[in-house]
Short mmCIF file of C-alpha atoms in Angstrom, two decimals:
data_model
loop_
_atom_site.label_atom_id
_atom_site.label_comp_id
_atom_site.label_asym_id
_atom_site.label_seq_id
_atom_site.Cartn_x
_atom_site.Cartn_y
_atom_site.Cartn_z
CA MET A 1 -52.74 4.11 -27.01
CA SER A 2 -49.09 3.25 -27.65
CA GLU A 3 -46.32 5.27 -29.26
CA LYS A 4 -42.66 4.72 -30.01
CA VAL A 5 -40.10 6.44 -27.80
CA THR A 6 -36.31 6.15 -27.55
CA PHE A 7 -34.86 3.60 -25.20
CA ASP A 8 -33.49 6.35 -22.90
CA THR A 9 -36.87 8.01 -22.70
CA ALA A 10 -38.49 4.70 -21.88
CA ILE A 11 -35.93 4.11 -19.11
CA SER A 12 -36.40 7.60 -17.78
CA THR A 13 -40.16 7.25 -17.72
CA ALA A 14 -39.90 3.87 -16.00
CA PHE A 15 -37.61 5.23 -13.32
CA ARG A 16 -39.81 8.26 -12.73
CA GLN A 17 -42.95 6.13 -12.34
CA LEU A 18 -41.15 3.68 -10.09
CA GLN A 19 -39.82 6.48 -7.92
CA GLN A 20 -43.27 8.08 -7.74
CA GLN A 21 -44.75 4.79 -6.60
CA THR A 22 -42.07 4.36 -3.97
CA LEU A 23 -42.19 7.89 -2.62
CA SER A 24 -45.99 7.94 -2.49
CA ALA A 25 -45.84 4.94 -0.17
CA ILE A 26 -43.58 6.82 2.28
CA PRO A 27 -45.23 8.56 5.24
CA ASP A 28 -45.20 12.31 5.48
CA LEU A 29 -41.73 13.87 5.94
CA SER A 30 -42.72 15.84 9.03
CA LEU A 31 -43.92 12.65 10.72
CA LEU A 32 -40.72 10.83 9.85
CA SER A 33 -38.55 13.62 11.07
CA VAL A 34 -40.21 13.55 14.51
CA ALA A 35 -39.66 9.79 14.69
CA PHE A 36 -35.93 9.99 14.08
CA SER A 37 -33.63 10.43 17.06
CA PRO A 38 -30.00 9.30 16.99
CA SER A 39 -29.00 7.06 19.87
CA PRO A 40 -26.36 8.12 22.47
CA THR A 41 -24.07 5.45 20.96
CA LEU A 42 -24.02 7.26 17.63
CA VAL A 43 -23.40 10.57 19.36
CA LYS A 44 -20.46 8.99 21.22
CA LYS A 45 -19.09 7.67 17.93
CA THR A 46 -19.19 11.13 16.34
CA ASP A 47 -17.72 12.66 19.49
CA ALA A 48 -14.85 10.20 19.18
CA ILE A 49 -14.36 11.25 15.55
CA ILE A 50 -14.23 14.90 16.54
CA TYR A 51 -11.89 14.18 19.44
CA THR A 52 -9.48 12.19 17.26
CA ALA A 53 -9.57 14.80 14.50
CA GLU A 54 -8.91 17.62 16.97
CA ARG A 55 -6.05 15.78 18.59
CA LYS A 56 -4.48 15.02 15.21
CA GLN A 57 -4.86 18.67 14.20
CA LYS A 58 -3.32 19.90 17.45
CA ARG A 59 -0.46 17.42 17.21
CA THR A 60 0.25 18.43 13.62
CA ILE A 61 0.27 22.15 14.51
CA LEU A 62 2.53 21.52 17.52
CA LEU A 63 4.99 19.45 15.48
CA LYS A 64 5.09 22.12 12.79
CA TYR A 65 5.65 24.80 15.44
CA ILE A 66 8.45 22.81 17.12
CA ALA A 67 10.15 22.06 13.79
CA ARG A 68 9.97 25.74 12.72
CA THR A 69 11.23 27.01 16.09
CA ALA A 70 14.10 24.51 16.14
CA ALA A 71 15.05 25.40 12.60
CA ALA A 72 14.95 29.12 13.43
CA ILE A 73 17.04 28.65 16.59
CA ILE A 74 19.66 26.59 14.74
CA ILE A 75 19.90 29.11 11.94
CA VAL A 76 20.14 32.08 14.33
CA PHE A 77 22.75 30.35 16.53
CA THR A 78 24.81 29.24 13.55
CA LEU A 79 24.85 32.74 12.09
CA LEU A 80 25.45 34.58 15.32
CA SER A 81 28.02 32.27 16.85
CA ALA A 82 30.32 33.00 13.88
CA HIS A 83 30.91 36.47 15.27
CA PRO A 84 33.15 36.63 18.41
CA THR A 85 31.38 39.65 19.95
CA VAL A 86 27.99 38.09 19.42
CA ALA A 87 29.23 34.81 20.78
CA THR A 88 30.36 36.50 23.98
CA ALA A 89 27.06 38.32 24.28
CA MET A 90 25.18 35.07 23.76
CA LYS A 91 27.18 33.47 26.56
CA LYS A 92 26.09 36.32 28.80
CA ILE A 93 22.48 35.84 27.80
CA PHE A 94 22.77 32.16 28.54
CA SER A 95 24.25 33.00 31.91
CA GLN A 96 21.35 35.32 32.63
CA THR A 97 18.96 32.49 31.95
CA VAL A 98 20.84 30.43 34.52
CA VAL A 99 20.64 33.31 36.95
CA GLN A 100 16.91 33.52 36.51
CA TRP A 101 16.59 29.81 37.20
CA PHE A 102 18.89 30.05 40.19
CA ASP A 103 17.03 33.00 41.74
CA LYS A 104 13.77 31.24 41.32
CA TYR A 105 15.03 28.00 42.69
CA ILE A 106 16.84 29.29 45.75
CA SER A 107 14.40 32.15 46.42
CA ILE A 108 17.01 34.56 47.68
CA GLU A 109 17.17 38.18 46.71
CA THR A 110 20.35 38.96 44.85
CA GLN A 111 22.71 41.84 45.48
CA ALA A 112 25.10 42.13 42.59
CA ASP A 113 25.38 41.71 38.87
CA THR A 114 26.98 38.82 37.04
CA TYR A 115 30.72 38.65 37.62
CA PRO A 116 32.95 37.01 35.08
CA GLN A 117 35.84 36.59 37.46
CA GLN A 118 39.40 36.10 36.35
CA ILE A 119 41.44 33.81 38.56
CA THR A 120 45.10 33.16 37.91
CA ASP A 121 44.98 29.63 36.54
CA PHE A 122 41.51 29.38 35.23
CA THR A 123 38.41 31.43 34.62
CA VAL A 124 35.30 30.91 36.56
CA GLY A 125 32.96 31.81 33.80
CA TYR A 126 29.72 33.44 34.79
CA MET A 127 28.96 33.13 38.46
CA THR A 128 25.30 33.13 39.13
CA ASP A 129 23.80 36.49 40.00
CA GLY A 130 24.33 37.58 43.57
CA PHE A 131 27.57 35.75 44.23
CA VAL A 132 30.14 38.27 45.27
CA LEU A 133 33.89 37.72 45.34
CA MET A 134 34.76 38.07 48.99
CA GLU A 135 38.39 37.04 48.97
CA GLU A 136 40.95 36.38 46.36
CA SER A 137 44.05 34.57 47.51
CA GLN A 138 47.49 34.67 46.03
CA TYR A 139 46.98 31.18 44.69
CA GLY A 140 44.19 32.29 42.48
CA ALA A 141 41.55 30.91 44.73
CA GLY A 142 38.32 32.71 45.34
CA ILE A 143 35.55 32.69 47.83
CA TYR A 144 32.14 33.70 46.55
CA LYS A 145 29.20 34.22 48.77
CA LEU A 146 25.56 34.77 48.27
CA TYR A 147 24.04 36.66 51.14
CA GLU A 148 20.66 37.32 52.44
CA HIS A 149 19.73 37.58 56.05
CA ILE A 150 23.01 36.31 57.21
CA PHE A 151 21.81 36.35 60.80
CA GLU A 152 19.04 34.00 59.89
CA LYS A 153 21.61 31.65 58.50
CA LYS A 154 20.48 31.96 54.91
CA TYR A 155 23.50 32.06 52.68
CA VAL A 156 25.47 29.96 50.31
CA SER A 157 29.20 30.23 49.73
CA ILE A 158 31.32 28.86 46.98
CA ILE A 159 35.03 28.44 47.61
CA ILE A 160 37.20 27.73 44.60
CA LYS A 161 40.89 26.95 44.84
CA PRO A 162 43.50 25.07 42.80
CA ASP A 163 43.32 21.37 43.36
CA ASP A 164 46.83 20.62 44.62
CA ASN A 165 45.87 17.57 46.69
CA ASP A 166 47.05 19.34 49.81
CA ASN A 167 43.64 20.65 50.70
CA ILE A 168 42.30 19.15 53.87
CA THR A 169 38.73 19.76 54.92
CA GLY A 170 37.54 18.57 58.32
CA ILE A 171 34.07 17.09 58.43
CA ASP A 172 32.11 16.55 61.58
CA ASN A 173 30.60 13.16 60.96
CA GLU A 174 28.58 12.95 64.18
CA TYR A 175 25.59 14.83 62.79
CA SER A 176 26.32 14.28 59.12
CA THR A 177 25.55 11.82 56.35
CA ILE A 178 28.46 11.53 53.95
CA THR A 179 27.83 10.37 50.41
CA GLU A 180 30.26 9.89 47.57
CA ILE A 181 28.69 11.21 44.37
CA MET A 182 29.55 11.72 40.70
CA ILE A 183 28.42 14.90 38.94
CA ASN A 184 29.15 15.16 35.22
CA GLY A 185 31.98 12.70 35.59
CA ASN A 186 33.54 14.51 38.59
CA LYS A 187 33.88 12.66 41.85
CA GLY A 188 32.75 14.53 44.89
CA THR A 189 31.61 14.24 48.50
CA LEU A 190 28.25 15.40 49.68
CA VAL A 191 27.84 16.13 53.39
CA CYS A 192 24.29 16.50 54.59
CA ARG A 193 23.97 17.68 58.19
CA THR A 194 21.04 17.38 60.49
CA ASP A 195 20.98 21.10 61.23
CA GLY A 196 20.42 21.92 57.50
CA TYR A 197 23.91 23.22 56.86
CA ASN A 198 25.06 21.11 53.91
CA LEU A 199 28.28 20.92 51.92
CA LEU A 200 29.61 19.66 48.61
CA LEU A 201 33.34 19.06 47.98
CA ILE A 202 34.18 18.30 44.42
CA SER A 203 37.20 18.50 42.08
CA CYS A 204 36.76 19.62 38.50
CA ASN A 205 39.17 20.86 35.82
CA GLY A 206 42.05 21.31 38.21
CA ALA A 207 40.04 23.28 40.77
CA GLN A 208 38.47 22.21 44.00
CA TYR A 209 34.99 23.51 44.75
CA CYS A 210 33.45 23.72 48.18
CA ILE A 211 29.79 24.78 48.13
CA ASP A 212 28.10 25.05 51.46
CA GLY A 213 25.22 26.81 53.10
CA TYR A 214 21.77 26.36 54.59
CA VAL A 215 20.28 24.91 51.47
CA GLN A 216 19.14 21.40 50.65
CA CYS A 217 21.62 18.85 49.29
CA ASN A 218 19.97 18.61 45.88
CA GLU A 219 20.06 22.41 45.60
CA ILE A 220 23.80 22.41 46.31
CA ILE A 221 24.33 19.90 43.49
CA LYS A 222 22.32 22.07 41.14
CA ILE A 223 24.35 25.16 42.08
CA PHE A 224 27.52 23.27 41.13
CA GLU A 225 26.00 22.11 37.86
CA LYS A 226 25.06 25.67 36.99
CA ILE A 227 28.53 27.15 37.49
CA LYS A 228 29.99 27.65 34.06
CA ILE A 229 33.69 27.07 33.87
CA PHE A 230 35.75 28.30 30.97
CA LEU A 231 39.36 27.11 30.99
CA MET B 1 -33.02 14.08 26.15
CA LYS B 2 -33.95 12.99 22.61
CA GLY B 3 -34.08 16.56 21.39
CA LYS B 4 -30.67 17.20 22.92
CA ILE B 5 -29.11 14.21 21.15
CA LYS B 6 -30.72 15.20 17.88
CA ASN B 7 -29.23 18.65 18.26
CA CYS B 8 -25.81 17.14 19.09
CA MET B 9 -25.80 15.35 15.73
CA LEU B 10 -26.93 18.48 13.94
CA LEU B 11 -24.17 20.51 15.59
CA PHE B 12 -21.67 17.90 14.55
CA TYR B 13 -22.74 18.12 10.92
CA LEU B 14 -22.99 21.91 11.02
CA SER B 15 -19.35 22.10 12.04
CA ALA B 16 -18.55 21.02 8.45
CA PHE B 17 -19.91 24.29 7.09
CA ASP B 18 -18.23 27.68 7.18
CA ASP B 19 -20.89 29.76 5.57
CA ASP B 20 -23.87 30.82 7.73
CA LYS B 21 -26.26 30.65 4.78
CA GLU B 22 -25.23 27.06 4.05
CA LYS B 23 -25.53 26.23 7.76
CA SER B 24 -29.07 27.49 7.78
CA ARG B 25 -29.91 25.59 4.59
CA PHE B 26 -28.40 22.42 6.05
CA ARG B 27 -30.32 22.85 9.34
CA GLN B 28 -33.59 22.90 7.38
CA PHE B 29 -32.43 19.97 5.27
CA TYR B 30 -31.52 17.97 8.39
CA ASN B 31 -34.83 18.65 10.12
CA LYS B 32 -36.81 17.77 7.03
CA TYR B 33 -35.02 14.75 5.64
CA SER B 34 -33.23 12.98 8.51
CA GLY B 35 -36.45 11.06 9.27
CA LEU B 36 -36.76 9.94 5.65
CA MET B 37 -33.17 8.76 5.66
CA TYR B 38 -33.74 6.77 8.83
CA TYR B 39 -36.94 5.33 7.31
CA VAL B 40 -35.08 4.18 4.18
CA ALA B 41 -32.31 2.73 6.30
CA THR B 42 -34.79 0.75 8.42
CA GLN B 43 -36.15 -0.73 5.17
CA LEU B 44 -32.69 -2.19 4.60
CA THR B 45 -31.90 -3.39 8.08
CA ASP B 46 -33.80 -4.26 11.23
CA VAL B 47 -30.84 -3.40 13.46
CA HIS B 48 -31.33 0.10 14.91
CA SER B 49 -27.59 0.87 15.27
CA GLU B 50 -26.93 -0.22 11.67
CA ALA B 51 -29.70 2.02 10.40
CA GLU B 52 -28.20 4.95 12.33
CA ASP B 53 -24.79 4.24 10.87
CA ILE B 54 -26.33 4.26 7.39
CA VAL B 55 -27.99 7.58 8.07
CA HIS B 56 -24.72 9.00 9.41
CA GLU B 57 -22.80 7.67 6.35
CA THR B 58 -25.39 9.23 4.03
CA PHE B 59 -25.23 12.54 5.82
CA LEU B 60 -21.45 12.64 5.46
CA ARG B 61 -21.82 11.81 1.74
CA LEU B 62 -24.47 14.50 1.21
CA ILE B 63 -22.63 17.14 3.23
CA SER B 64 -19.58 16.88 0.99
CA ASN B 65 -21.86 17.46 -2.01
CA PHE B 66 -24.35 19.77 -0.36
CA ASP B 67 -23.94 22.52 -2.97
CA LEU B 68 -25.25 20.09 -5.60
CA ILE B 69 -28.52 19.52 -3.77
CA ARG B 70 -31.32 21.72 -4.98
CA THR B 71 -33.26 21.91 -1.69
CA GLU B 72 -35.75 24.45 -3.01
CA ASN B 73 -37.31 21.63 -5.07
CA GLU B 74 -38.76 19.32 -2.38
CA LYS B 75 -39.84 16.54 -4.79
CA GLU B 76 -36.44 16.37 -6.41
CA THR B 77 -34.60 16.49 -3.09
CA THR B 78 -36.84 13.81 -1.59
CA SER B 79 -36.10 11.57 -4.55
CA LEU B 80 -32.37 12.21 -4.33
CA VAL B 81 -32.24 11.66 -0.57
CA TYR B 82 -34.21 8.45 -0.92
CA THR B 83 -31.95 7.18 -3.69
CA VAL B 84 -28.62 8.12 -2.10
CA THR B 85 -29.65 6.74 1.29
CA ARG B 86 -30.69 3.47 -0.32
CA TYR B 87 -27.42 3.26 -2.17
CA CYS B 88 -25.32 4.17 0.88
CA GLY B 89 -27.27 1.66 2.95
CA ILE B 90 -26.73 -1.19 0.49
CA ASP B 91 -23.10 -0.22 0.13
CA TRP B 92 -22.62 0.02 3.90
CA LEU B 93 -24.25 -3.34 4.52
CA ARG B 94 -22.18 -5.03 1.84
CA LYS B 95 -18.96 -3.57 3.12
CA ASN B 96 -19.73 -4.57 6.69
CA LYS B 97 -20.72 -8.07 5.71
CA ARG B 98 -17.55 -8.31 3.63
CA GLU B 99 -19.34 -9.27 0.49
CA LEU B 100 -17.86 -8.80 -2.94
CA LEU B 101 -18.03 -5.14 -3.84
CA ILE B 102 -19.04 -4.14 -7.30
CA ASP B 103 -16.16 -1.60 -7.16
CA ASP B 104 -13.78 -4.52 -7.06
CA LEU B 105 -15.03 -5.87 -10.38
CA PRO B 106 -12.66 -5.39 -13.26
CA SER B 107 -13.36 -2.45 -15.52
CA GLU B 108 -14.63 -3.22 -18.97
CA GLU B 109 -14.97 -1.57 -22.28
CA PHE B 110 -18.36 0.05 -22.68
CA ALA B 111 -20.30 1.77 -25.37
CA ASP B 112 -21.16 5.40 -25.08
CA GLU B 113 -24.47 5.61 -23.18
CA THR B 114 -25.52 8.57 -25.28
CA ALA B 115 -25.29 6.55 -28.50
CA PRO B 116 -28.39 6.49 -30.75
CA ASP B 117 -31.12 4.44 -29.10
CA ILE B 118 -33.41 1.76 -30.26
CA MET B 119 -37.08 2.70 -30.31
CA VAL B 120 -39.38 1.20 -27.68
CA ASP B 121 -43.14 1.04 -27.57
CA THR B 122 -44.57 2.71 -24.49
CA VAL B 123 -46.63 -0.39 -23.75
CA TYR B 124 -43.36 -1.93 -22.53
CA ILE B 125 -42.78 0.69 -19.84
CA ASN B 126 -44.24 -1.62 -17.22
CA ASP B 127 -41.83 -4.38 -18.30
CA ILE B 128 -38.91 -1.98 -17.98
CA MET B 129 -40.15 -0.99 -14.53
CA ALA B 130 -40.27 -4.64 -13.55
CA ILE B 131 -36.71 -5.23 -14.79
CA ILE B 132 -35.43 -2.14 -12.94
CA ALA B 133 -37.17 -3.24 -9.71
CA ASP B 134 -35.45 -6.60 -10.05
CA MET B 135 -32.07 -5.15 -10.95
CA ASP B 136 -29.12 -4.84 -8.49
CA PRO B 137 -29.42 -1.29 -7.03
CA MET B 138 -25.68 -0.87 -7.45
CA TYR B 139 -26.38 -0.70 -11.23
CA ALA B 140 -29.88 0.76 -11.17
CA ILE B 141 -29.15 3.75 -8.93
CA PRO B 142 -26.41 5.32 -11.06
CA LEU B 143 -28.64 4.93 -14.10
CA GLN B 144 -31.59 6.42 -12.22
CA LEU B 145 -29.58 9.48 -11.12
CA LYS B 146 -28.41 9.93 -14.69
CA THR B 147 -32.01 9.94 -15.93
CA GLU B 148 -32.80 12.56 -13.23
CA GLY B 149 -30.26 14.88 -14.88
CA TYR B 150 -27.20 14.56 -12.69
CA THR B 151 -23.80 14.50 -14.43
CA ILE B 152 -21.39 11.58 -14.19
CA SER B 153 -19.11 13.51 -11.80
CA GLU B 154 -22.06 14.53 -9.59
CA ILE B 155 -23.24 10.92 -9.41
CA ALA B 156 -19.72 9.83 -8.59
CA SER B 157 -19.58 12.36 -5.73
CA PHE B 158 -22.93 11.35 -4.30
CA LEU B 159 -22.17 7.64 -4.43
CA GLY B 160 -18.51 7.89 -3.39
CA ILE B 161 -17.19 6.05 -6.40
CA THR B 162 -15.10 7.09 -9.41
CA ALA B 163 -16.55 8.63 -12.54
CA GLU B 164 -15.14 5.71 -14.49
CA ASN B 165 -17.06 3.32 -12.24
CA VAL B 166 -20.26 5.28 -12.68
CA LYS B 167 -19.92 5.02 -16.45
CA VAL B 168 -19.36 1.26 -16.23
CA ARG B 169 -22.37 0.75 -14.00
CA ILE B 170 -24.64 2.86 -16.18
CA HIS B 171 -23.48 0.93 -19.21
CA ARG B 172 -24.09 -2.44 -17.46
CA ALA B 173 -27.51 -1.29 -16.27
CA ARG B 174 -28.53 -0.31 -19.77
CA LYS B 175 -27.21 -3.59 -21.14
CA ILE B 176 -29.11 -5.62 -18.55
CA LEU B 177 -32.29 -3.67 -19.40
CA LYS B 178 -31.82 -4.14 -23.11
CA ASP B 179 -31.00 -7.88 -22.90
CA ARG B 180 -33.88 -8.68 -20.56
CA LEU B 181 -36.32 -6.55 -22.51
CA GLU B 182 -35.32 -8.28 -25.74
CA ALA B 183 -35.70 -11.65 -24.03
CA LYS B 184 -39.24 -10.66 -22.97
CA LEU B 185 -40.17 -9.46 -26.38
#
């Protein structure tokens, strides 16, 4: 028996019957589920997707963090450096950071606080923690020493004097290797001795520096680099 | 080993859900219908890795619309899973074989598919079924989902195409049906 239906109803009925036919031909769902097992290749693919996504996410977070921190530091520094007292304090803080690095690097216990030492012609800014002014000559020179177990030959001294081209330093070249070096545009002489007692002679900003002690040559260079000089 | 791998995939998909209730619902869904999806995929391709990729693609499509799936109705869900897997499979195979995609076809003006219908005698249902079976699934499947009660936007989400595209395809499917039926009559 036939009857008239709308075109949409006819389509709907046709789809429903077709789908019923198709689905009735499919094996039981529980059987199909047991048969399915993704291959290791597919698992690897999905792992790669996860790995890439995680890396991207981490990178984005890190970049955001760096950008925010940098912006915050710039803002804080800009605001604070406008005030002279704060600027001085910040220099001290910076110096302390250098001190921490120095202490860690040289591994010598320190004895004194930071000394902003005034010398006649120039100011040696913030000497690293532990260096003590031992002598101050009439020419404005200074000898700073860092001590620890002096009898075990573990100390570093820094001698600073005006660079008047009359300074003569004798170097025993029999057990030494002498190298001409440039540090931050300043020409210097590095003397590395076989007994471990090394020395750096260098002129900078009208002063001559002599750093020596039982420390490695590269450490001596770093000590010089960390001395802050304020003219 | 097989069980382990199966669980690996399930864990991967579960990571897309935040809600424990949804996770539990999806776990049941995965265990029940993954086999059906693989079965449908193997009907489309003989290559095992391709079939797996189709299943994976379908899972990703269904996960993003999981709240639309009424899992409590097994018959309806089975039909939906079958249809979406078939569509995703055809789509995946076409894309990977670089054939012309229907999505690339220019859009066209179409009549409202809810416009008043012509009347059809039920004796022609078998003819309509034959035309549907012969029709390109890219047109037939959107129309089928529409007849099953899904909205245009829901169909668009399931199939990964725009709502506009769904409307165009439904219109074309209806036009094909009407033209071929008229030719038969």
